Short mmCIF file of C-alpha atoms in Angstrom, two decimals:
data_model
loop_
_atom_site.label_atom_id
_atom_site.label_comp_id
_atom_site.label_asym_id
_atom_site.label_seq_id
_atom_site.Cartn_x
_atom_site.Cartn_y
_atom_site.Cartn_z
CA MET I 1 83.18 4.47 79.36
CA ASN I 2 85.81 3.39 81.89
CA TRP I 3 84.05 4.08 85.20
CA ASP I 4 86.81 2.44 87.24
CA PHE I 5 89.30 4.92 85.82
CA MET I 6 87.02 7.86 86.67
CA ILE I 7 86.44 6.68 90.24
CA ARG I 8 90.15 5.98 90.79
CA TYR I 9 91.37 9.39 89.60
CA TRP I 10 88.53 11.64 90.73
CA PRO I 11 90.46 12.50 93.98
CA LEU I 12 93.13 14.14 91.79
CA TYR I 13 90.46 16.36 90.29
CA GLN I 14 89.17 17.19 93.76
CA GLU I 15 92.59 18.44 94.85
CA ALA I 16 92.98 20.43 91.64
CA LEU I 17 89.45 21.81 92.00
CA ILE I 18 90.22 23.15 95.48
CA LYS I 19 93.45 24.75 94.25
CA THR I 20 91.79 26.25 91.18
CA ALA I 21 88.86 27.62 93.21
CA SER I 22 91.13 29.15 95.87
CA LEU I 23 93.36 30.86 93.29
CA ALA I 24 90.29 32.10 91.42
CA PHE I 25 88.80 33.47 94.64
CA PHE I 26 91.84 35.57 95.52
CA GLY I 27 92.36 36.62 91.91
CA ILE I 28 88.76 37.73 91.40
CA LEU I 29 88.65 39.46 94.79
CA GLY I 30 91.80 41.39 93.90
CA ALA I 31 90.45 42.16 90.42
CA SER I 32 87.21 43.52 91.91
CA ILE I 33 89.03 45.83 94.34
CA TRP I 34 91.54 46.96 91.72
CA GLY I 35 88.80 47.44 89.15
CA LEU I 36 86.73 49.57 91.52
CA LEU I 37 89.75 51.80 92.20
CA MET I 38 90.38 52.21 88.47
CA ALA I 39 86.69 52.98 87.91
CA LEU I 40 86.73 55.68 90.58
CA VAL I 41 89.87 57.21 89.12
CA ARG I 42 88.22 57.45 85.71
CA PHE I 43 84.80 58.46 87.07
CA TYR I 44 86.25 61.43 88.96
CA ARG I 45 88.68 62.15 86.09
CA LEU I 46 91.73 62.50 88.33
CA PRO I 47 94.57 64.19 86.40
CA ILE I 48 97.29 61.87 85.07
CA LEU I 49 95.91 58.89 87.01
CA SER I 50 92.86 58.78 84.76
CA GLN I 51 95.05 58.64 81.65
CA LEU I 52 97.27 55.94 83.19
CA ALA I 53 94.20 53.92 84.12
CA GLN I 54 92.93 54.15 80.54
CA ILE I 55 96.28 52.93 79.19
CA TYR I 56 96.29 50.00 81.62
CA ILE I 57 92.72 49.04 80.67
CA GLU I 58 93.49 49.07 76.97
CA ILE I 59 96.66 46.98 77.39
CA SER I 60 94.98 44.49 79.71
CA ARG I 61 91.82 43.98 77.66
CA ASN I 62 93.67 43.64 74.37
CA THR I 63 96.19 40.98 75.44
CA PRO I 64 95.32 37.36 76.26
CA LEU I 65 95.70 36.01 79.78
CA LEU I 66 98.08 33.40 78.37
CA ILE I 67 100.54 36.10 77.27
CA GLN I 68 100.20 37.91 80.58
CA LEU I 69 100.97 34.72 82.50
CA PHE I 70 104.03 34.13 80.34
CA PHE I 71 105.24 37.64 81.17
CA PHE I 72 104.73 37.18 84.92
CA TYR I 73 106.26 33.70 85.01
CA PHE I 74 109.08 33.95 82.44
CA GLY I 75 109.56 37.70 81.92
CA LEU I 76 109.71 39.06 85.46
CA PRO I 77 112.63 36.79 86.49
CA LYS I 78 114.66 38.54 83.77
CA LEU I 79 113.99 41.77 85.65
CA GLY I 80 115.03 40.24 88.97
CA LEU I 81 111.57 39.38 90.30
CA THR I 82 110.65 35.70 90.58
CA LEU I 83 107.09 34.67 91.45
CA SER I 84 105.65 31.26 92.19
CA SER I 85 103.13 29.70 89.83
CA GLU I 86 100.33 30.44 92.32
CA HIS I 87 101.26 34.12 92.61
CA CYS I 88 101.54 34.44 88.83
CA ALA I 89 98.06 32.95 88.45
CA ILE I 90 96.56 35.36 91.01
CA PHE I 91 98.31 38.42 89.57
CA GLY I 92 97.31 37.36 86.07
CA LEU I 93 93.63 37.27 87.06
CA ILE I 94 93.96 40.61 88.83
CA PHE I 95 95.67 42.22 85.84
CA LEU I 96 93.18 40.90 83.31
CA GLY I 97 90.06 41.01 85.47
CA GLY I 98 90.78 44.46 86.87
CA SER I 99 90.28 46.07 83.47
CA TYR I 100 86.94 44.35 82.87
CA MET I 101 85.77 45.14 86.40
CA ALA I 102 86.85 48.76 85.97
CA GLU I 103 84.64 49.24 82.92
CA THR I 104 81.77 47.42 84.62
CA PHE I 105 81.90 49.61 87.73
CA ARG I 106 82.45 52.79 85.71
CA SER I 107 79.32 52.15 83.68
CA GLY I 108 77.41 51.65 86.91
CA LEU I 109 78.77 54.86 88.43
CA GLU I 110 77.92 56.89 85.34
CA ALA I 111 74.39 55.46 85.25
CA VAL I 112 73.42 57.15 88.52
CA GLY I 113 71.17 60.10 87.69
CA LYS I 114 72.66 63.55 88.21
CA ASN I 115 69.32 64.81 89.51
CA GLN I 116 69.67 62.47 92.49
CA LEU I 117 73.07 63.95 93.33
CA ASP I 118 71.68 67.48 93.04
CA SER I 119 68.78 66.54 95.31
CA ALA I 120 71.16 65.04 97.86
CA LEU I 121 73.26 68.21 97.88
CA ALA I 122 70.13 70.33 98.30
CA LEU I 123 69.10 68.18 101.28
CA GLY I 124 72.45 68.75 102.97
CA PHE I 125 74.23 65.45 102.29
CA LYS I 126 78.00 65.52 102.67
CA ASP I 127 80.19 64.34 99.78
CA TYR I 128 81.07 61.07 101.50
CA GLN I 129 77.38 60.47 102.33
CA ILE I 130 76.44 61.01 98.70
CA PHE I 131 79.08 58.52 97.59
CA PHE I 132 78.38 55.75 100.12
CA HIS I 133 74.59 56.14 100.34
CA ILE I 134 73.61 57.35 96.86
CA ILE I 135 76.25 56.60 94.23
CA LEU I 136 77.91 53.37 95.35
CA PRO I 137 74.80 51.30 96.23
CA GLN I 138 73.11 52.10 92.93
CA ALA I 139 76.30 51.62 90.91
CA LEU I 140 76.87 48.18 92.42
CA SER I 141 73.27 47.18 91.78
CA ILE I 142 73.42 48.36 88.16
CA SER I 143 76.79 46.65 87.64
CA LEU I 144 75.71 43.29 89.06
CA PRO I 145 74.81 41.56 85.75
CA SER I 146 78.07 42.58 84.10
CA PHE I 147 80.00 41.80 87.29
CA SER I 148 78.59 38.28 87.40
CA ALA I 149 79.49 37.75 83.73
CA ASN I 150 83.04 38.89 84.47
CA VAL I 151 83.35 36.53 87.43
CA ILE I 152 82.26 33.55 85.33
CA PHE I 153 84.56 34.65 82.51
CA LEU I 154 87.56 34.82 84.86
CA LEU I 155 86.73 31.46 86.38
CA LYS I 156 86.79 29.88 82.94
CA GLU I 157 90.08 31.63 82.17
CA THR I 158 91.72 29.60 84.96
CA SER I 159 91.89 26.75 82.44
CA VAL I 160 95.15 28.27 81.06
CA PHE I 161 96.97 28.13 84.41
CA SER I 162 98.53 24.81 83.43
CA VAL I 163 100.93 26.60 81.04
CA ILE I 164 102.93 27.88 84.02
CA ALA I 165 103.35 24.41 85.58
CA LEU I 166 100.43 24.84 87.94
CA ALA I 167 98.60 21.63 88.84
CA ASP I 168 95.11 22.93 88.16
CA LEU I 169 92.17 21.05 86.67
CA MET I 170 93.40 21.30 83.08
CA TYR I 171 96.87 20.18 84.11
CA VAL I 172 95.46 17.04 85.75
CA ALA I 173 93.29 16.23 82.73
CA LYS I 174 96.16 16.63 80.24
CA ASP I 175 98.48 14.60 82.47
CA LEU I 176 96.03 11.69 82.70
CA ILE I 177 95.35 11.75 78.97
CA GLY I 178 99.08 11.64 78.26
CA LEU I 179 99.63 8.75 80.67
CA TYR I 180 96.61 6.53 80.05
CA TYR I 181 95.00 7.78 76.81
CA GLU I 182 91.60 7.80 78.50
CA THR I 183 90.60 11.00 76.75
CA ASP I 184 86.82 10.85 77.06
CA GLU I 185 86.90 9.93 80.73
CA ALA I 186 89.50 12.58 81.64
CA LEU I 187 87.62 15.32 79.79
CA LEU I 188 84.28 14.27 81.26
CA LEU I 189 85.74 14.59 84.76
CA LEU I 190 87.15 17.99 83.77
CA VAL I 191 83.75 19.22 82.60
CA PHE I 192 82.10 17.92 85.77
CA ALA I 193 84.71 19.63 87.98
CA TYR I 194 84.22 23.00 86.28
CA LEU I 195 80.45 22.64 86.56
CA LEU I 196 80.85 22.13 90.30
CA ILE I 197 82.53 25.54 90.46
CA LEU I 198 80.61 27.52 87.87
CA LEU I 199 77.02 26.33 88.18
CA PRO I 200 76.46 27.28 91.85
CA ILE I 201 78.06 30.69 91.26
CA SER I 202 75.89 31.28 88.19
CA LEU I 203 72.74 30.38 90.15
CA LEU I 204 73.85 32.57 93.08
CA PHE I 205 74.30 35.62 90.85
CA HIS I 206 70.97 34.95 89.17
CA TRP I 207 69.32 35.00 92.59
CA LEU I 208 71.18 38.18 93.60
CA GLU I 209 70.11 39.94 90.41
CA ARG I 210 66.47 39.11 91.10
CA ARG I 211 66.81 40.30 94.70
CA SER I 212 68.44 43.56 93.64
CA ARG I 213 65.59 44.27 91.21
CA TYR I 214 62.85 43.73 93.78
CA ALA I 215 64.52 45.02 96.93
CA GLY I 216 64.40 48.67 95.92
CA PHE I 217 68.18 48.84 96.16
CA GLY I 218 68.87 52.51 95.57
CA SER I 219 68.78 55.99 96.96
CA SER I 220 65.14 56.90 96.55
CA SER I 221 64.18 55.61 99.99
CA ILE I 222 67.19 57.36 101.55
CA LEU I 223 66.27 60.67 99.99
CA ALA I 224 62.65 60.19 101.02
CA ARG I 225 63.63 59.58 104.65
CA LYS I 226 65.86 62.62 104.62
#
């Protein structure tokens, strides 16, 4: 193992790690917001919009991120819209992740018991109070395990960003392998860099899931106080 090589080129991985993490943050944040909107559209069965949301979800979930990135980076310029590599990466995560987040949030919304909604109406809750105090808190709590799995999945999907000339972690690893043929060392640094991103997030979500189970995160206490 060439430790001198690893020490010398680790700063390149640090720069790529920061870029990869920042792009993933904005992409996953956008995917979460977009997915929640799509889930609400389908949950409330809004005419036309619900059908369009279903079409989007099916297209997004049944096409690889690699193909979607190619479309954003190479296809959109043919239509007169040119995006930078960074914007293509963010929009790719939003497009792909939004569909997974939509199904995650929709399952959480539909898991809220109808008897709780009827009880809230009987106690005089307004529609917006029912949504923000009864439906949404429980839906988010129920969706947390699937949400965390989606976040980790999308973080790992950032490994394909290099195909659109983005200097992410995979790009740096492939570049070093091509230049110096230090394959084991370059890949070991790549694995270590991804662990620095993924492991703390995995542990954080594990802690949040335990807290949500034991904190009584739901509407029962709200209805009781009412």
